[in-house]
Short mmCIF file of C-alpha atoms and ligand atoms in Angstrom, two decimals:
data_model
loop_
_atom_site.label_atom_id
_atom_site.label_comp_id
_atom_site.label_asym_id
_atom_site.label_seq_id
_atom_site.Cartn_x
_atom_site.Cartn_y
_atom_site.Cartn_z
CA MET A 8 -48.89 14.14 -25.13
CA SER A 9 -45.20 13.74 -24.67
CA ILE A 10 -43.36 14.08 -21.41
CA GLY A 11 -42.44 17.61 -20.49
CA VAL A 12 -44.90 19.30 -22.83
CA ALA A 13 -47.82 20.98 -21.11
CA SER A 14 -50.57 22.80 -22.93
CA ASP A 15 -52.70 25.60 -21.52
CA ALA A 16 -56.44 26.19 -22.05
CA ARG A 17 -55.99 27.52 -25.56
CA GLY A 18 -53.90 24.53 -26.52
CA ARG A 19 -50.68 26.52 -26.67
CA ARG A 20 -47.89 24.20 -25.81
CA GLU A 21 -45.35 25.08 -23.19
CA ARG A 22 -42.22 23.18 -22.31
CA ARG A 23 -42.08 24.28 -18.73
CA PRO A 24 -41.72 20.95 -16.82
CA LEU A 25 -38.80 19.87 -18.99
CA LYS A 26 -37.12 23.22 -18.48
CA GLN A 27 -37.61 22.89 -14.75
CA LEU A 28 -36.13 19.43 -14.85
CA PHE A 29 -33.06 20.81 -16.60
CA LEU A 30 -32.74 23.59 -14.06
CA ILE A 31 -32.96 21.12 -11.20
CA ALA A 32 -30.42 18.79 -12.81
CA PHE A 33 -28.13 21.75 -13.42
CA ALA A 34 -28.45 22.89 -9.81
CA VAL A 35 -27.66 19.38 -8.60
CA LEU A 36 -24.57 19.29 -10.81
CA LEU A 37 -23.45 22.74 -9.68
CA SER A 38 -23.76 21.75 -6.03
CA GLY A 39 -20.91 19.31 -6.67
CA CYS A 40 -18.55 22.21 -7.35
CA ALA A 41 -18.26 23.35 -3.76
CA GLY A 42 -18.82 22.26 -0.21
CA VAL A 43 -17.41 19.82 2.30
CA GLN A 44 -17.12 16.90 -0.10
CA SER A 45 -15.94 18.32 -3.40
CA ALA A 46 -12.74 17.62 -5.29
CA LEU A 47 -13.38 20.86 -7.19
CA ASP A 48 -13.16 23.01 -4.05
CA PRO A 49 -9.66 22.01 -2.94
CA ALA A 50 -8.38 22.59 0.60
CA GLY A 51 -5.13 20.65 0.20
CA THR A 52 -2.02 20.56 -1.97
CA GLU A 53 -2.89 17.24 -3.59
CA ALA A 54 -6.49 18.23 -4.23
CA GLU A 55 -5.29 21.42 -5.92
CA ALA A 56 -3.14 19.41 -8.33
CA VAL A 57 -6.07 17.10 -9.06
CA ALA A 58 -8.47 20.00 -9.60
CA THR A 59 -6.02 21.71 -11.97
CA LEU A 60 -5.62 18.46 -13.88
CA PHE A 61 -9.39 18.20 -14.10
CA TRP A 62 -9.79 21.70 -15.54
CA VAL A 63 -6.95 21.14 -18.01
CA MET A 64 -8.71 17.98 -19.21
CA VAL A 65 -12.07 19.77 -19.44
CA ALA A 66 -10.56 22.61 -21.47
CA GLY A 67 -8.67 20.22 -23.76
CA GLY A 68 -11.73 18.01 -24.22
CA THR A 69 -13.84 21.06 -25.06
CA LEU A 70 -11.35 22.26 -27.67
CA ILE A 71 -11.18 18.84 -29.30
CA TRP A 72 -14.97 18.57 -29.25
CA ILE A 73 -15.27 21.97 -30.95
CA ALA A 74 -12.68 20.94 -33.55
CA VAL A 75 -14.48 17.67 -34.31
CA MET A 76 -17.86 19.43 -34.57
CA GLY A 77 -16.25 22.08 -36.79
CA GLY A 78 -14.85 19.38 -39.05
CA PHE A 79 -18.24 17.73 -39.12
CA TYR A 80 -19.90 21.03 -40.07
CA TYR A 81 -17.29 21.68 -42.73
CA ALA A 82 -17.71 18.25 -44.28
CA THR A 83 -21.50 18.25 -44.29
CA ARG A 84 -22.40 21.89 -44.92
CA ILE A 85 -19.52 23.71 -46.53
CA LYS A 86 -17.65 21.31 -48.74
CA ARG A 87 -20.23 18.76 -49.73
CA GLU A 88 -18.23 16.81 -52.28
CA PRO A 89 -15.66 14.02 -52.04
CA HIS A 90 -12.19 15.01 -50.86
CA SER A 91 -9.14 13.99 -52.85
CA GLU A 92 -7.37 10.85 -51.74
CA ARG A 93 -4.25 12.86 -50.92
CA ALA A 94 -6.20 15.19 -48.62
CA ALA A 95 -7.83 12.22 -46.88
CA GLY A 96 -4.44 10.56 -46.45
CA ARG A 97 -3.01 13.75 -44.95
CA LEU A 98 -5.94 14.04 -42.57
CA ILE A 99 -5.42 10.48 -41.39
CA LEU A 100 -1.69 11.01 -40.88
CA TRP A 101 -1.94 14.32 -39.02
CA GLY A 102 -5.33 13.99 -37.33
CA GLY A 103 -5.23 10.25 -36.70
CA ALA A 104 -1.60 9.62 -35.82
CA VAL A 105 0.58 12.66 -35.20
CA PHE A 106 -1.95 14.71 -33.22
CA PRO A 107 -2.98 11.93 -30.79
CA VAL A 108 0.64 10.94 -30.24
CA VAL A 109 1.64 14.52 -29.42
CA VAL A 110 -1.38 15.09 -27.16
CA LEU A 111 -0.96 11.78 -25.33
CA THR A 112 2.76 12.41 -24.84
CA LEU A 113 2.09 15.85 -23.37
CA LEU A 114 -0.67 14.51 -21.12
CA LEU A 115 1.50 11.63 -19.92
CA ALA A 116 4.39 13.98 -19.21
CA TYR A 117 2.09 16.37 -17.34
CA GLY A 118 0.51 13.53 -15.37
CA LEU A 119 3.90 12.09 -14.45
CA SER A 120 5.22 15.50 -13.46
CA LEU A 121 2.39 15.68 -10.90
CA MET A 122 3.51 12.43 -9.30
CA PRO A 123 6.10 13.84 -6.89
CA LYS A 124 3.39 16.16 -5.57
CA LEU A 125 0.65 13.53 -5.36
CA ARG A 126 2.79 10.67 -4.06
CA PRO A 127 5.75 12.27 -2.30
CA TRP A 128 7.48 9.00 -1.51
CA THR A 129 10.56 10.75 -0.17
CA ALA A 130 8.48 12.40 2.57
CA VAL A 131 7.52 8.94 3.77
CA ALA A 132 10.99 7.48 3.96
CA GLU A 133 11.88 8.76 7.44
CA GLU A 134 9.49 8.29 10.36
CA PRO A 135 7.28 11.40 10.04
CA ALA A 136 6.32 13.71 12.89
CA LEU A 137 2.72 12.59 12.66
CA ARG A 138 1.50 9.34 11.18
CA ILE A 139 -2.16 8.44 11.26
CA GLU A 140 -3.14 4.83 10.90
CA VAL A 141 -6.67 4.37 9.57
CA THR A 142 -8.30 0.95 9.37
CA GLY A 143 -11.51 0.44 7.43
CA GLU A 144 -13.94 -1.93 9.16
CA GLN A 145 -17.51 -2.77 8.22
CA PHE A 146 -18.83 0.03 8.57
CA TRP A 147 -16.62 2.42 10.46
CA TRP A 148 -13.07 3.77 10.71
CA ARG A 149 -10.50 2.98 13.38
CA VAL A 150 -8.03 5.85 13.75
CA THR A 151 -4.69 5.78 15.58
CA TYR A 152 -2.37 8.78 15.87
CA HIS A 153 1.34 7.90 16.07
CA ARG A 154 3.82 10.57 17.09
CA ALA A 155 7.54 9.94 17.35
CA GLY A 156 8.41 8.98 20.94
CA GLU A 157 4.89 9.13 22.34
CA ASP A 158 2.12 6.65 23.03
CA PRO A 159 -0.35 6.15 20.21
CA VAL A 160 -3.74 7.82 20.61
CA VAL A 161 -6.77 5.79 19.55
CA ALA A 162 -9.94 7.36 18.18
CA ALA A 163 -12.60 6.56 15.59
CA ASN A 164 -14.73 7.95 12.78
CA GLU A 165 -13.09 11.35 12.77
CA ILE A 166 -9.65 12.52 11.72
CA ARG A 167 -8.04 15.73 12.84
CA LEU A 168 -5.11 17.31 11.05
CA PRO A 169 -2.89 20.35 11.56
CA VAL A 170 -3.13 22.81 8.66
CA GLY A 171 0.01 23.33 6.57
CA GLU A 172 1.77 20.16 7.73
CA ARG A 173 2.36 17.05 5.69
CA VAL A 174 0.75 14.06 7.36
CA VAL A 175 1.42 10.44 6.48
CA PHE A 176 -1.45 7.95 6.52
CA THR A 177 -1.09 4.19 6.82
CA LEU A 178 -4.23 2.67 5.38
CA LYS A 179 -5.41 -0.80 6.36
CA SER A 180 -8.50 -2.94 6.26
CA ALA A 181 -9.82 -5.40 8.81
CA ASP A 182 -12.22 -7.25 6.52
CA VAL A 183 -12.99 -6.30 2.90
CA VAL A 184 -11.66 -3.65 0.54
CA HIS A 185 -12.62 -0.10 1.53
CA SER A 186 -11.36 3.11 0.01
CA PHE A 187 -10.07 6.17 1.82
CA TRP A 188 -10.91 9.47 0.19
CA ILE A 189 -10.99 13.03 1.49
CA PRO A 190 -12.08 14.75 -1.74
CA SER A 191 -11.27 18.21 -0.43
CA LEU A 192 -7.70 17.21 0.43
CA GLY A 193 -6.53 14.73 -2.19
CA GLY A 194 -7.02 11.63 -4.28
CA LYS A 195 -8.29 8.34 -2.97
CA MET A 196 -6.48 5.17 -2.04
CA ASP A 197 -7.84 1.70 -1.40
CA MET A 198 -7.61 -0.06 1.97
CA ILE A 199 -6.77 -3.65 1.20
CA PRO A 200 -6.84 -6.51 3.74
CA GLY A 201 -3.32 -7.70 4.50
CA ARG A 202 -1.61 -4.64 3.01
CA ASP A 203 -0.39 -1.33 4.41
CA ASN A 204 -0.91 1.44 1.88
CA THR A 205 0.79 4.77 2.38
CA LEU A 206 -0.74 8.11 1.49
CA THR A 207 0.36 11.60 2.40
CA LEU A 208 -1.77 14.73 2.48
CA GLU A 209 -1.21 18.36 3.26
CA ALA A 210 -4.21 20.48 4.18
CA THR A 211 -4.03 24.15 3.25
CA ARG A 212 -7.31 25.45 4.71
CA THR A 213 -8.95 24.84 8.08
CA GLY A 214 -12.47 23.46 8.15
CA ILE A 215 -14.52 20.30 8.42
CA TYR A 216 -14.61 17.99 5.40
CA ARG A 217 -16.63 14.90 4.70
CA SER A 218 -15.41 11.56 3.40
CA PRO A 219 -17.54 8.66 2.30
CA CYS A 220 -16.10 5.18 1.92
CA ALA A 221 -15.26 5.03 -1.79
CA GLU A 222 -15.34 1.29 -2.43
CA PHE A 223 -18.46 -0.82 -2.06
CA CYS A 224 -17.97 -2.85 1.11
CA GLY A 225 -21.35 -4.31 2.08
CA SER A 226 -24.93 -3.44 2.97
CA SER A 227 -24.09 -0.23 4.87
CA HIS A 228 -21.31 0.96 2.60
CA ALA A 229 -23.20 4.19 1.90
CA LEU A 230 -23.45 4.77 5.68
CA MET A 231 -19.71 4.59 6.23
CA VAL A 232 -18.43 8.16 6.42
CA PHE A 233 -15.95 10.13 8.47
CA SER A 234 -15.25 13.81 9.05
CA THR A 235 -11.87 15.43 8.75
CA VAL A 236 -11.31 18.44 10.96
CA VAL A 237 -8.39 20.60 9.82
CA MET A 238 -7.17 22.82 12.68
CA GLU A 239 -4.47 25.36 13.41
CA PRO A 240 -1.34 23.47 14.54
CA ASP A 241 -1.51 24.81 18.13
CA ALA A 242 -5.15 23.92 18.49
CA PHE A 243 -4.38 20.52 17.02
CA ASP A 244 -1.61 19.85 19.55
CA ASP A 245 -3.91 20.84 22.40
CA TRP A 246 -6.64 18.65 21.05
CA LEU A 247 -4.36 15.64 20.65
CA ALA A 248 -3.02 16.07 24.20
CA ARG A 249 -6.60 16.16 25.50
CA GLU A 250 -7.51 13.17 23.37
CA ALA A 251 -4.66 11.18 24.95
CA ARG A 252 -6.01 11.82 28.47
CA PRO A 253 -9.22 10.38 29.92
CA SER A 254 -12.28 12.53 29.42
CA PRO A 255 -13.28 14.56 32.52
CA GLY A 256 -16.63 12.79 32.27
CA ALA A 257 -15.15 9.29 32.19
CA LYS A 258 -16.09 8.48 35.81
CA ALA A 259 -19.46 10.18 35.74
CA ASP A 260 -22.78 8.53 36.55
CA GLY A 261 -23.73 6.17 33.81
CA LEU A 262 -20.37 4.42 33.65
CA ASP A 263 -21.93 1.71 35.81
CA ALA A 264 -24.78 1.26 33.38
CA PHE A 265 -22.29 1.13 30.50
CA LEU A 266 -20.24 -1.59 32.20
CA ARG A 267 -23.29 -3.44 33.56
CA ASN A 268 -24.66 -4.07 30.10
CA GLY A 269 -21.52 -5.45 28.53
CA CYS A 270 -20.67 -2.51 26.28
CA GLN A 271 -17.03 -2.71 27.40
CA ALA A 272 -16.68 -6.07 25.67
CA CYS A 273 -16.44 -4.15 22.42
CA HIS A 274 -15.78 -0.53 23.36
CA ALA A 275 -12.92 1.14 25.20
CA ILE A 276 -13.08 4.33 27.28
CA THR A 277 -9.70 5.52 28.60
CA GLY A 278 -9.64 6.06 32.33
CA THR A 279 -12.17 3.28 32.95
CA GLU A 280 -12.03 -0.48 32.90
CA ALA A 281 -13.77 -0.55 29.50
CA ASN A 282 -11.14 -1.75 27.07
CA GLY A 283 -12.89 -3.66 24.27
CA VAL A 284 -11.36 -3.34 20.83
CA ILE A 285 -14.03 -4.80 18.55
CA GLY A 286 -15.95 -1.55 18.12
CA PRO A 287 -14.97 2.12 17.99
CA ASP A 288 -13.11 3.70 20.89
CA LEU A 289 -15.59 5.90 22.76
CA SER A 290 -13.17 7.84 25.00
CA HIS A 291 -14.16 11.22 23.58
CA VAL A 292 -17.18 10.31 21.49
CA GLY A 293 -19.24 13.21 22.85
CA SER A 294 -17.00 15.83 21.26
CA ARG A 295 -17.04 14.41 17.76
CA ASP A 296 -18.67 16.11 14.84
CA THR A 297 -20.98 13.16 14.09
CA LEU A 298 -22.04 9.80 15.49
CA GLY A 299 -22.20 6.33 13.98
CA ALA A 300 -19.51 6.93 11.33
CA GLY A 301 -20.80 10.18 9.90
CA ILE A 302 -24.50 9.43 9.67
CA LEU A 303 -26.12 10.80 12.85
CA GLN A 304 -26.01 14.11 14.63
CA ASN A 305 -24.05 13.92 17.82
CA GLU A 306 -26.94 14.36 20.27
CA ILE A 307 -28.62 12.33 23.01
CA ASP A 308 -31.46 11.10 20.80
CA SER A 309 -29.01 9.64 18.30
CA TYR A 310 -27.28 7.66 21.04
CA VAL A 311 -30.60 6.33 22.26
CA ALA A 312 -31.68 5.29 18.78
CA LEU A 313 -28.31 3.70 18.04
CA ILE A 314 -28.13 1.74 21.29
CA ARG A 315 -31.72 0.55 20.97
CA ARG A 316 -31.81 -0.59 17.33
CA PRO A 317 -28.41 -0.24 15.61
CA ASP A 318 -29.49 -2.57 12.79
CA VAL A 319 -32.35 -0.25 11.87
CA ILE A 320 -29.95 2.64 11.51
CA LYS A 321 -27.24 0.61 9.80
CA PRO A 322 -28.19 -2.71 8.20
CA GLY A 323 -25.51 -5.32 8.82
CA ILE A 324 -23.93 -3.40 11.72
CA ARG A 325 -21.70 -5.46 14.01
CA MET A 326 -23.28 -4.22 17.20
CA PRO A 327 -26.21 -6.00 18.87
CA GLY A 328 -29.40 -4.09 19.66
CA PHE A 329 -30.23 -3.29 23.28
CA HIS A 330 -33.96 -2.64 22.82
CA GLY A 331 -34.57 -5.08 25.71
CA LEU A 332 -33.15 -2.56 28.19
CA PRO A 333 -35.46 -0.18 30.06
CA ASP A 334 -35.68 3.30 28.52
CA GLU A 335 -34.09 4.97 31.58
CA GLU A 336 -31.09 2.66 31.39
CA ILE A 337 -30.50 3.51 27.73
CA GLU A 338 -30.91 7.21 28.43
CA THR A 339 -28.45 7.07 31.29
CA ILE A 340 -25.86 5.49 29.01
CA ALA A 341 -26.64 7.96 26.22
CA ARG A 342 -26.21 10.93 28.56
CA TYR A 343 -22.97 9.48 29.88
CA LEU A 344 -21.53 8.95 26.39
CA LYS A 345 -22.55 12.41 25.21
CA GLY A 346 -20.69 13.74 28.24
CA LEU A 347 -17.39 12.15 27.14
CA GLU A 348 -15.80 15.28 25.71
CA MET B 17 26.15 -14.53 -48.49
CA ARG B 18 24.09 -11.60 -47.31
CA LEU B 19 23.57 -11.04 -43.64
CA ILE B 20 19.97 -9.97 -44.15
CA PRO B 21 18.14 -11.74 -46.97
CA LYS B 22 16.82 -9.51 -49.73
CA GLU B 23 13.28 -10.68 -49.24
CA VAL B 24 11.56 -12.36 -46.31
CA GLU B 25 8.56 -14.50 -47.13
CA SER B 26 7.27 -14.94 -43.61
CA LEU B 27 4.49 -13.49 -41.54
CA TRP B 28 6.71 -13.46 -38.48
CA THR B 29 8.42 -10.19 -39.35
CA LEU B 30 5.06 -8.50 -38.77
CA PHE B 31 5.25 -9.22 -35.05
CA THR B 32 8.86 -8.25 -34.41
CA ALA B 33 8.18 -4.72 -33.16
CA PRO B 34 5.17 -5.56 -30.94
CA THR B 35 7.18 -8.41 -29.46
CA ILE B 36 10.04 -6.04 -28.64
CA TRP B 37 7.52 -3.70 -27.03
CA ALA B 38 6.06 -6.52 -24.92
CA VAL B 39 9.47 -7.78 -23.81
CA HIS B 40 10.65 -4.24 -23.01
CA PHE B 41 7.48 -3.67 -20.95
CA LEU B 42 8.02 -6.83 -18.92
CA VAL B 43 11.72 -6.17 -18.38
CA CYS B 44 10.97 -2.64 -17.08
CA TYR B 45 8.09 -3.54 -14.78
CA VAL B 46 9.30 -6.90 -13.53
CA GLY B 47 12.81 -5.54 -13.14
CA ALA B 48 11.67 -2.57 -11.04
CA ALA B 49 9.37 -4.78 -8.93
CA VAL B 50 12.09 -7.31 -8.21
CA PHE B 51 14.57 -4.55 -7.41
CA CYS B 52 12.19 -2.90 -4.95
CA ALA B 53 11.32 -6.22 -3.30
CA LYS B 54 14.99 -7.13 -2.87
CA ARG B 55 16.49 -3.66 -2.47
CA ASN B 56 17.91 -4.37 0.99
CA ALA B 57 19.68 -7.51 -0.16
CA LEU B 58 20.98 -5.84 -3.32
CA GLY B 59 22.39 -2.73 -1.69
CA LEU B 60 22.14 -0.79 -4.95
CA ASP B 61 20.76 2.67 -5.57
CA PHE B 62 17.51 3.30 -7.42
CA ILE B 63 19.57 4.99 -10.11
CA THR B 64 20.50 1.45 -11.17
CA VAL B 65 16.89 0.79 -12.09
CA ARG B 66 16.56 4.09 -13.94
CA SER B 67 19.73 3.64 -15.96
CA GLY B 68 18.87 -0.02 -16.59
CA ILE B 69 15.51 1.06 -18.01
CA GLY B 70 17.31 3.72 -20.06
CA ILE B 71 19.66 1.14 -21.57
CA VAL B 72 16.98 -1.44 -22.45
CA THR B 73 14.88 1.38 -23.89
CA VAL B 74 17.64 2.49 -26.24
CA ILE B 75 18.23 -1.12 -27.32
CA ALA B 76 14.51 -1.69 -27.90
CA LEU B 77 14.16 1.53 -29.91
CA LEU B 78 17.16 0.66 -32.10
CA ALA B 79 15.76 -2.82 -32.72
CA ILE B 80 12.40 -1.36 -33.68
CA LEU B 81 14.10 1.12 -36.00
CA GLY B 82 15.91 -1.79 -37.66
CA SER B 83 12.70 -3.71 -38.06
CA GLY B 84 11.08 -0.55 -39.39
CA TRP B 85 13.80 -0.11 -41.99
CA LEU B 86 13.27 -3.68 -43.22
CA ALA B 87 9.54 -3.06 -43.37
CA TRP B 88 10.10 0.11 -45.32
CA ARG B 89 12.22 -1.81 -47.78
CA GLN B 90 9.56 -4.49 -48.06
CA TRP B 91 7.04 -1.80 -48.77
CA GLY B 92 9.26 -0.59 -51.60
CA PHE B 93 10.41 2.61 -49.85
CA GLY B 94 7.01 4.16 -50.36
CA THR B 95 7.02 3.91 -54.15
CA HIS B 96 3.65 2.19 -54.09
CA GLU B 97 0.69 3.82 -52.42
CA PRO B 98 -1.83 1.70 -50.56
CA PRO B 99 -4.28 0.01 -50.86
CA HIS B 100 -2.45 -3.10 -51.88
CA ASP B 101 -5.45 -5.31 -52.47
CA GLU B 102 -4.70 -7.17 -55.70
CA PRO B 103 -4.53 -10.94 -55.12
CA SER B 104 -0.91 -11.04 -56.21
CA HIS B 105 2.40 -11.90 -54.65
CA HIS B 106 3.54 -8.32 -55.21
CA ASP B 107 0.63 -6.71 -53.40
CA ARG B 108 0.67 -9.21 -50.60
CA ASN B 109 4.28 -8.38 -49.97
CA ARG B 110 3.71 -4.61 -50.11
CA PHE B 111 0.73 -4.88 -47.83
CA GLN B 112 2.70 -6.79 -45.24
CA GLY B 113 5.54 -4.30 -45.46
CA PHE B 114 3.20 -1.38 -44.90
CA ALA B 115 1.40 -3.06 -41.99
CA THR B 116 4.74 -3.89 -40.39
CA LEU B 117 5.88 -0.30 -40.77
CA LEU B 118 2.75 0.99 -39.01
CA LEU B 119 3.19 -1.52 -36.18
CA CYS B 120 6.80 -0.39 -35.82
CA ALA B 121 5.68 3.22 -35.43
CA LEU B 122 3.12 2.22 -32.80
CA SER B 123 5.62 0.09 -30.88
CA PHE B 124 8.22 2.87 -31.00
CA VAL B 125 5.85 5.29 -29.29
CA ALA B 126 4.67 2.63 -26.84
CA VAL B 127 8.21 1.81 -25.74
CA ILE B 128 8.87 5.50 -25.04
CA PHE B 129 5.62 5.76 -23.02
CA THR B 130 6.57 2.66 -21.03
CA ALA B 131 9.92 4.17 -20.10
CA MET B 132 8.73 7.70 -19.30
CA PRO B 133 7.91 7.09 -15.59
CA ALA B 134 11.57 6.21 -15.01
CA ALA B 135 12.38 9.84 -15.79
CA ILE B 136 10.26 10.98 -12.83
CA ILE B 137 10.35 8.22 -10.22
CA THR B 138 13.38 8.44 -7.97
CA GLU B 139 12.67 5.82 -5.33
CA CYS B 140 10.79 2.63 -4.52
CA ASN B 141 7.37 3.26 -3.00
CA PRO B 142 7.60 2.34 0.70
CU1 CU C 430 -16.24 0.73 3.41
#
């Protein structure tokens, strides 16, 4: 019996499993058309241009496919005798040379005409109102907000943007090549060690979007994600001002435990003496959408699990495990960190 | 003496147009890269690059047209249809002319495609 063919008691054959498989595959494909990580559900100017380009290509490809199949049908079913040499020559000239040249020229012109929108280099020339520096590190994202005339604000694993404003990104890497991609907002750009790449994006819809690292970068590449929170400009300004100040919970109980166990060698918390720069800044970690670069829910249990055995959660992670610490100590630290809002 | 010989018995004419295409490509890309790397020292506007690309493109296209005309002549101005597959001097010559003509057409389009970005790009990428 072949795969996907089931037969009932009377030996009647049904193709149900195969059909189900198709339905499931179709549903999986459809789920790519919307949601927090879809280039086909644009929430930014650049992503809109890319989505339009995609649909133009799909429509054009479909038309050409239909034409080729039609020609195939014509040649095999309708006119089943040799064509004259003249007709064949004409087909080669028009179908093989003129048509591709015209189509490619139009596509190239269309693609180039999108360039000013996708890579608005003039917008980058002057120092922009908001520039966000993002550095890819195995396996997390360092984020620094630069505003003209103000101190930079350091954060990690989450990017916040004001809706309707053009933001300039400076993309860097601390180790290997990573790739920065917010599918809902625009195209991707690589983060290359020793280079500063510039990208600009303009979000058009508020919401939370998801971004995986888009270039294989090591054992936990698939666990390197960040969220982008697009906010109303006023809310964004408030948020950034709060982010620049120490968290109200910075001096709470648990800071001692955090310092006692050497966490500050790698992590910084503004308003405390913790000022390590090897790992993510934890100043406001409790208020982030996710924990551990987009892979855990931001709740006490996740902190406990991460502090105890980070390598189990993320193979190759550059943070040592603290499973030697007593459970209460870990929980105290976890509660303290969750309180950093 | 004629400036252009009546018949060229060399395979080299076949590569004229692709060579022009390759040189034009390098001049455009290397030229723009050098300009952008040295723009502060040069003190020139990006329009220099765009008009430079425009000029070399016109020169390249004219050269390809010239090469194409010679190929057309070698092919006998289309009086003989392909295929030219007799083992004779005549057919060998016609075949080469036709192949050269096709390569000229390809290179002509390729040179235009190479130059098209200059119509859109107005500045060096930062
Ligand atoms: Cu990565």
